[in-house]
Coordinates of C-alpha atoms in Angstrom, one line a residue:
Chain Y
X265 CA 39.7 19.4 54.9
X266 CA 37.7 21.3 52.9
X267 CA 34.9 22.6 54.8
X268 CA 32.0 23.6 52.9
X269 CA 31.8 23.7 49.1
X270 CA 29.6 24.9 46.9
X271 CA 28.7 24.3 43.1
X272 CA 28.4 26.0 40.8
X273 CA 30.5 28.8 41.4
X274 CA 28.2 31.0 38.9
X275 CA 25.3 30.3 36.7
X276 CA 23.9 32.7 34.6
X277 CA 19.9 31.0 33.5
X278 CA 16.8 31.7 32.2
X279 CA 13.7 32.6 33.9
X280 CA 11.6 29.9 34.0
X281 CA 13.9 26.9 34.3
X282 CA 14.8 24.9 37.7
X283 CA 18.2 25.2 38.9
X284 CA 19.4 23.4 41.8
X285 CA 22.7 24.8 44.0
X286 CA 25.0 22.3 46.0
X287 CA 25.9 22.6 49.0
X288 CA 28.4 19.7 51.1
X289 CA 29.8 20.2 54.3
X290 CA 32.6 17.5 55.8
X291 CA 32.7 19.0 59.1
X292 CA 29.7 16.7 60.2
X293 CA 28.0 20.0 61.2
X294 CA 24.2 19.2 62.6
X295 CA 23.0 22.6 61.1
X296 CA 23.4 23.8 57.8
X297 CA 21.9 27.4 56.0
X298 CA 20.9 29.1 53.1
X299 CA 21.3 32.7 52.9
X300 CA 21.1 35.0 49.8
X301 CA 22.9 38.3 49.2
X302 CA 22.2 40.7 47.6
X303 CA 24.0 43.9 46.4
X304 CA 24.9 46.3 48.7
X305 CA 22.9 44.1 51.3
X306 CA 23.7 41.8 54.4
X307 CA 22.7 38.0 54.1
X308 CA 19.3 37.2 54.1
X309 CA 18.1 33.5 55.1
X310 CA 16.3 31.7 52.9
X311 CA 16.0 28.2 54.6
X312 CA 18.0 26.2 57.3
X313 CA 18.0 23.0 58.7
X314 CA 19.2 22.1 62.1
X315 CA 19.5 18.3 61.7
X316 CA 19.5 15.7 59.2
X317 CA 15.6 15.1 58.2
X318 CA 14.4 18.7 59.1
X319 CA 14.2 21.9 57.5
X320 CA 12.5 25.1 58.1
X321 CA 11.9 28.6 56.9
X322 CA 14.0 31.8 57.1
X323 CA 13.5 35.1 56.5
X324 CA 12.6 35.2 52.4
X325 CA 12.1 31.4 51.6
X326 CA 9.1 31.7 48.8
X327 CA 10.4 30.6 45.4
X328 CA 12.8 28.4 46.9
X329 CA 13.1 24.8 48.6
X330 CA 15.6 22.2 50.2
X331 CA 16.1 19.0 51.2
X332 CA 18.3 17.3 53.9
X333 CA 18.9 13.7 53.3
X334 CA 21.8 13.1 55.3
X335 CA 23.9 15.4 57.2
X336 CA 26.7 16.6 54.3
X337 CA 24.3 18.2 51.9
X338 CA 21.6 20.6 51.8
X339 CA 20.8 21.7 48.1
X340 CA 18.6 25.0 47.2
X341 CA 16.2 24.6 44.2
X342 CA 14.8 27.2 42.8
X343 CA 11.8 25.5 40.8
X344 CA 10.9 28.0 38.3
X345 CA 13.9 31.0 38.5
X346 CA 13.0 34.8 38.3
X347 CA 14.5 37.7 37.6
X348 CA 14.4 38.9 41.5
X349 CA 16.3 35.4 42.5
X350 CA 19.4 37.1 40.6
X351 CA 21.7 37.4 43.9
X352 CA 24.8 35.4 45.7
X353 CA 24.2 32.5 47.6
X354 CA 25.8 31.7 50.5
X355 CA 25.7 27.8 52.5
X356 CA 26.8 27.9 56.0
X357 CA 27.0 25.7 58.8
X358 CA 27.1 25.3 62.3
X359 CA 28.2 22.2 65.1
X360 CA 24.6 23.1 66.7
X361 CA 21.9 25.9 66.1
X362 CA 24.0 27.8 68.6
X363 CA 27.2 28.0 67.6
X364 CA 29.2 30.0 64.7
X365 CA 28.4 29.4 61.0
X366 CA 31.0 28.9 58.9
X367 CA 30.2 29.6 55.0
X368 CA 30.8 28.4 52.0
X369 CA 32.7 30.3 48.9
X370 CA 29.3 31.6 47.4
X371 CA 27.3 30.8 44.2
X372 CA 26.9 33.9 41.9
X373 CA 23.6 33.6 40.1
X374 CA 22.1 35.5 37.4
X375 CA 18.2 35.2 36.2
X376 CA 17.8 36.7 32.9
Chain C
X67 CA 10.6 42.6 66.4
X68 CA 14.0 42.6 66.4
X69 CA 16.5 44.8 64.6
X70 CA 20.0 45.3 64.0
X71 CA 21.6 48.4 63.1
X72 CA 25.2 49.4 62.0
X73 CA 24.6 53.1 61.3
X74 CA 28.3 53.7 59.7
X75 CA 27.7 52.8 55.9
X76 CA 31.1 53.5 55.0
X77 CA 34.8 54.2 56.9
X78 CA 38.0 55.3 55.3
X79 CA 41.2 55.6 57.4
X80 CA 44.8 55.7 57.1
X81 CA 46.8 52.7 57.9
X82 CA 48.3 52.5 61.7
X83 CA 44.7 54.3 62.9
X84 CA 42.4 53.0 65.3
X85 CA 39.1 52.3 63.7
X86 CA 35.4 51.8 65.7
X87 CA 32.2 50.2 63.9
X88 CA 29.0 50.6 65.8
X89 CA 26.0 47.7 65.9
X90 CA 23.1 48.4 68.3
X91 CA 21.0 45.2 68.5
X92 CA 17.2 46.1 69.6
X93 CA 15.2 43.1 70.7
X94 CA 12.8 42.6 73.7
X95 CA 14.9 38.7 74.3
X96 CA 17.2 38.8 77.4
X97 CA 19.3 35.9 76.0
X98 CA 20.8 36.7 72.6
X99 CA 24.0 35.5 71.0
X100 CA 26.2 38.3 68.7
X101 CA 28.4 37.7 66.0
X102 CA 30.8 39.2 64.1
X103 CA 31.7 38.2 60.7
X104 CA 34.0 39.8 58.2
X105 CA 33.5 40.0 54.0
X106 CA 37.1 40.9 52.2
X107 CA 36.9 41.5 48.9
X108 CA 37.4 38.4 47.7
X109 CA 33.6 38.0 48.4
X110 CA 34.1 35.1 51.7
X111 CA 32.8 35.5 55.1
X112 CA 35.0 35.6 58.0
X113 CA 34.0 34.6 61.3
X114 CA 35.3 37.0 63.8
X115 CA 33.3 36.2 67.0
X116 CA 30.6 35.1 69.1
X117 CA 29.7 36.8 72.8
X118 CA 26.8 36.0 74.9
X119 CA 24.5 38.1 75.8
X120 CA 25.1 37.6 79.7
X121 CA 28.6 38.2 79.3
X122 CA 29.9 41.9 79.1
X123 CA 33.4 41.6 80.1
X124 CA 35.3 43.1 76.9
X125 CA 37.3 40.6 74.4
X126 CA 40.9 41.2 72.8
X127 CA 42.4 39.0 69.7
X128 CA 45.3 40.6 68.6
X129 CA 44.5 43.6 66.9
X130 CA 40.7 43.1 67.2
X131 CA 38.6 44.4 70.6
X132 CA 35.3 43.8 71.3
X133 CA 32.8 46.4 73.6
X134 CA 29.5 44.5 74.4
X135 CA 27.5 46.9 76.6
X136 CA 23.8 45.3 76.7
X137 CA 22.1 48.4 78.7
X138 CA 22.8 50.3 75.8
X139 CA 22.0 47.4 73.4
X140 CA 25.4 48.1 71.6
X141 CA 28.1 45.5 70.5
X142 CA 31.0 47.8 69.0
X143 CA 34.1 46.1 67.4
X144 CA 37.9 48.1 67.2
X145 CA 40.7 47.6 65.1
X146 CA 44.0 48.9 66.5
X147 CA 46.6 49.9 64.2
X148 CA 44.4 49.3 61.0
X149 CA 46.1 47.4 58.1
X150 CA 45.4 47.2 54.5
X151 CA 44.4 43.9 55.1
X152 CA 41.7 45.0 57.1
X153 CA 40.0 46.5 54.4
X154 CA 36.1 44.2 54.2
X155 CA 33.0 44.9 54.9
X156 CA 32.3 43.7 58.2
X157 CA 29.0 42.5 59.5
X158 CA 27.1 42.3 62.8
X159 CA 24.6 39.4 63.0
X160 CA 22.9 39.0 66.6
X161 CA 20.6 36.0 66.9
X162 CA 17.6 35.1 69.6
X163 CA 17.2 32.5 72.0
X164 CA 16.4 29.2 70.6
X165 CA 16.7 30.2 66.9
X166 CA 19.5 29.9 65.2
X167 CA 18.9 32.4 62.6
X168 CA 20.9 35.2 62.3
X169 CA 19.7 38.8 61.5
X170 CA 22.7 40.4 59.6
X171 CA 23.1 44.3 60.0
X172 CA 23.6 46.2 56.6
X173 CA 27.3 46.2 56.6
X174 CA 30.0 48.6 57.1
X175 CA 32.6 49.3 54.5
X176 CA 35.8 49.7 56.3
X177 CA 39.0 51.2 53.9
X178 CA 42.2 51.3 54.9
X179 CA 43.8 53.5 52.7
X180 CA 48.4 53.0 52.8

């Protein structure tokens, strides 16, 4: 089992372009996250989604959006990338919107 | 508004000491869940443990204790015989009724020196 994984592991890109991260979970979690971290810093969350077909807003969601389609993937796109969006980006999920998230490895991303 | 505070940026200890790190959760809510996650070096997050905000009675795992005191708003975790392995930066992360979002506290760097 492998939980949650996330691709790619780093991306190094240019401001301006549109970059989407993946994010699939097999643990048929209802609620999945986006957080961002950045250094020296605790997560922040950027989006979430507590079921299949819903999304909403976290704490610093402007620049970026998601989708959820079905219940094993919730993909971050950053539509037009800037320098700020440089951070690490961390999926989680959870069996309901109360219980303990679980996160992925991480995607390293640098905006030049 | 809620807040989250882990006032101990940075702890070094010997191996074999015990070792304290403080998280006082403000918030007017009187149903909250806490969490406790853990970041080795490696760069993953850990998940330590989840307490209820109606339940104060003290937790042990093994090495790890938790102190959840909720008139003093404070949610203190304590390693016992610190390894080298402990070495992370650990995080508190309450979240509020409904929501299911969690507020993560700045961090503390914990080094366990051999």
């Amino acid at each position: 089992i492998a939980g949650i994984t996330q691709a790619p592991t780093s991306q190094i890109l240019a401001a301006g372009r549109r970059m989407t991260l993946r994010c699939t979970q097999d643990m048929r979690h209802n609620a999945m996250y986006w957080y961002r971290q950045d250094l020296g810093l605790g997560l922040r969350l950027i989006h979430y989604s507590n079921t299949a077909g819903t999304t909403g807003k976290g704490e610093v969601p402007d620049g970026y959006s998601v989708s959820r389609a079905n219940t094993d993937d919730f993909p971050l796109t950053l539509a037009s990338a800037v320098p700020s969006q440089t951070s690490v980006y961390f999926c989680a999920s959870s069996a309901t919107d109360r219980d303990e998230q679980y996160f992925g490895p991480g995607t390293r991303l640098t905006v030049t | 508004a809620q807040k989250v505070t882990q006032a101990q940026t940075e702890i070094s200890v010997v191996e074999k000491e015990d070792v304290t790190l403080d998280c006082v959760y403000e918030t007017r809510d009187t149903t909250y869940y806490l969490f406790w996650y853990k970041q080795p070096p490696s760069g993953e997050l850990v998940f330590l443990i989840r307490r209820n905000s109606f339940d104060e009675q003290n937790e042990i795992s093994g090495r790890y204790s938790w102190n959840f005191q909720k008139s003093t708003s404070s949610f203190n975790f304590t390693i016992t015989a610190s390894q080298v392995v402990d070495s992370a930066v650990y995080f508190c992360a309450p979240v509020s009724g409904g929501y299911n979002k969690l507020i993560f506290g700045a961090g503390t760097r914990l080094a366990v020196h051999p």
